[in-house]
Structures are given as structure tokens and as C-alpha cells.
Amino acid sequence: MNAETLRIDLDRLHGRLDELGRIGALPGGGVARLALSDADREGRDLVVGWMRELGLQVSVDRIGNVLGLRPGESAGPPVTIGSHIDTVKAGGIYDGNLGVLAGLEVVAVLNDAGVVTRRPLAVGFFTNEEGSRFAPDMMGSAVHQGFLDLEQALAVRGIDGKSVAEELARIGYAGEAPTGGFRAHSYFELHVEQGPVLEQEGVQIGAVEGVQGISWTEYSIRGVSNHAGTTPMRMRRDAGYLAAAISVEARAIAREMGGDQVATTGHIQLKPNLVNVIPGEALITVDLRNTYEALLQEAERRMYEFVERTAAAEGLEVRQRVLARFEPVTFDPVMVDSVEREAANLGYSVRRMPSGAGHDAQMFAPNCPTAMVFVPSVRGISHNPAEFTTPEQIGAGAQVLLGVVLQQLM
Ligand code: GLV
Ligand code: MN
Ligand code: MN
């Protein structure tokens, strides 16, 4: 077999992407398949069906991760391609899904060419990468790679009060395979960039060098609800005020620190949430990210100190809960080189770059050689139904993925 002659079939890959994208499709475009929802179940069933058609041996582990194995000449840890098929509440059809379906495309190419690889190959999707319904994000891969306790993950309650364990059982994906039952020889993930860099620079492929650290904190604030007209300003204990101040301060911290520091308050909830009532309760989340651990800790410290100081001045009680905390991860430079070289050999423009988004790959990186291939996101838009990557860009990324995976398989 001459590896150079193997070509991915873009129509087949894009056909699957479109078909999966029809499950949970939103009226104006995009998709809603929150982790462990009915739509997630339907998406899972479709992908598992494709895995079986391709002859993969499918296993589901206790946190609902699904892996399809294609044996090789020798046993041992499989070269693994993975990502996720859950989405945010109003997301695009590419985020995560592309990586999983490109993995299936690699299998299809090998099957069609009758290739028996030296090492086994696994293609999988990991439960709840997004973390929008259940925190933390990357839950399935974190459990799989030993960074999150299984029982703790199963007990997590989502934004609707249901637990991971209940919802896994309900959708039929509370599997029996042990979560620590297999280690990967190496791990690969093709993903849309979800940011503007590749497009702005007119570069076709990103060789990802690492993933920035992620810190999610939820603040539950309790004050005193009272009349908006009769309560003098000096007598207020306004939970809504602190939530708003946190949102403004998060942005100020990121602006002042500069560099890669980003800060987002994506969720604010006030009670009773009425025009003429001082909010007695507020809930707010803060998402801080930085490529440097020390700087991420500085942002966290500044945020925590601000919350404490401002709460005390307003007479508020605050409960703080860490929803997710992952340190920045650096990928094996040999693997980054291999992506860069493969892309260049295929005639694509390529640049090394960090990832701003979280990915299942960051859970594998400490345990095995790991590589990510990025393709451009049109206008840098993601976590939005308007997320788009052209078929040509997808074809280029999948071809690079095939090339780098083959190097480990043969
Ligand atoms: C997960 O996809 C994240 O980066 O928030
Ligand atoms: Mn993703
Ligand atoms: Mn995402």
C-alpha cells in the first residue's frame, strides 16, 4: 500500500456532516444537541450505526464515551481519533462533529483500500465536551484520561437539575466498559478553529501547539429583595448590582492584563427579575482563559478579591463554586511538527497556533502524543448557528488528518 495514494472522499464526509447536522437542527440553521438530550441520543445512534457499518467494534463506557475499534496486525493501545458530537444550545454543525466524522472517513478510506494497519485504530466521541448543560466541559474525556473521578462526574447536576447518571441511563448510553480501560497510543483531533486567525491570514491549516487554561466559576449571590422606589441607595443589599459589577470587572481585568487573557460572563440570572424589585438573589458565571497558568491564576485572584470586597461593601453573601478548572496544555512538539510537515507536503499553507477553545485533545495530551489539526472558521464565528467552514477547507483538514494518523498506524 502506498500511503500517498489514499484520498479522503469529501462528498462522503460532508454527507455525514450534513446528515448529523439535521438532528436537532434549528429553524434558521445550526443545531441544538445539548449533552445527553434526546437530540444527543439521536445523534449518537446515527454515528454508532455508521461505526457498525464500517465494521468497528463499538464499546460504550460508564460515562457514555463511545469508541469504535478497528483492529490492527498487533494488539496494544490504539491510535485514536476523537472529538465530540454534543453542541451548545445554539451551535454549528462543525464544532466537534467534524473531528468524529473525519475519523470515520479515515476508517472508510482504509477499508476501501483493504489496508490492514500495524496498530489498531479507534474512533470515538466523548460525552459532554461542551459543558453547557453539565459542568465541567470535556467531561467524558477527562474521566477517560483519569483527570475527573467517574462517580463525581455521574453525580453532576445540569442546568435543568437532572444528573449525568440519570440522563445517561435515560438515553441508553450508561455503558459498561470501564472508563480507564484503555489508553491511546496517540490521539488526533481535527477541529474547526472557532476563531479568526487562519481566515485573516489566509492560511489553510493550523498545527495546534496547545490549549489555553480554562477557569469557570459560578457565584451565587444573596442580598435582600426590596422595593425599587422606597429603598434608599445606602440601605440596599442588591445582588443584581454585584452580578453586574462582576461582569464589568471581568472585562476590565482581561483588558488590563492584555496578552491572551479573555474573560466572559455568559450566564446571569436575577431573582425575582422584575423592573421594580431590587434583586435578592443573583447567579453569575465567569469564564477566564489564558495560555499561561501563572497569568490565569492572577486573573482568578483579582476576580475573587474583587468579589469579596464588593460583596462586603454591599452586605451580600456570596457562595463561590468552581465549575471547571484545567491548566494550559502543550502538545508534543514532534506531533506539531508532523502536522506542519504533512500539510506542507500536501501543498497547503500552514501555521502553528494555540487553541482558544477547550478540546478533548487536551485531556489526552498529558498521557500520550497528541496532535490537533485546525481548519478555518469563516468570519471566526463559532458556538453560533452561523458557524461555517467551506467543503474545500474541510477536505484539506481531513486529508492532513489521514496523513498524520497513517504515520502512527503503519
Ligand atoms: C468548549 O468547547 C469550550 O471551549 O468552551
Ligand atoms: Mn469542540
Ligand atoms: Mn464547542
Short mmCIF file of N, CA and C and ligand atoms in Angstrom, two decimals, residues 83-84 95-96 129-130 189 191 194 358-359, ligand 2:
data_model
loop_
_atom_site.label_atom_id
_atom_site.label_comp_id
_atom_site.label_asym_id
_atom_site.label_seq_id
_atom_site.Cartn_x
_atom_site.Cartn_y
_atom_site.Cartn_z
N SER A 83 -13.36 13.31 19.11
CA SER A 83 -13.87 14.66 19.39
C SER A 83 -15.25 14.45 20.04
N HIS A 84 -16.17 15.33 19.78
CA HIS A 84 -17.48 15.24 20.46
C HIS A 84 -18.59 15.53 19.48
N ASP A 95 -18.42 22.10 14.92
CA ASP A 95 -17.72 22.01 16.21
C ASP A 95 -17.82 20.58 16.74
N GLY A 96 -16.71 19.88 16.83
CA GLY A 96 -16.68 18.53 17.36
C GLY A 96 -17.06 17.47 16.35
N GLU A 129 -18.56 17.34 25.88
CA GLU A 129 -17.37 18.18 25.72
C GLU A 129 -17.72 19.63 25.99
N GLU A 130 -18.95 20.02 25.63
CA GLU A 130 -19.27 21.44 25.67
C GLU A 130 -19.41 22.00 27.08
N GLU A 189 -7.08 14.94 16.67
CA GLU A 189 -8.40 15.61 16.59
C GLU A 189 -8.35 16.70 15.53
N HIS A 191 -10.40 19.81 14.04
CA HIS A 191 -11.44 20.68 14.61
C HIS A 191 -11.46 21.99 13.83
N GLN A 194 -12.60 27.92 15.21
CA GLN A 194 -13.56 28.66 16.05
C GLN A 194 -13.08 30.07 16.37
N GLY A 358 -11.57 24.94 24.39
CA GLY A 358 -11.23 23.68 25.03
C GLY A 358 -11.49 22.52 24.08
N HIS A 359 -10.73 21.45 24.23
CA HIS A 359 -10.90 20.28 23.35
C HIS A 359 -10.59 19.00 24.12
MN MN B 2 -15.46 21.45 20.09
#
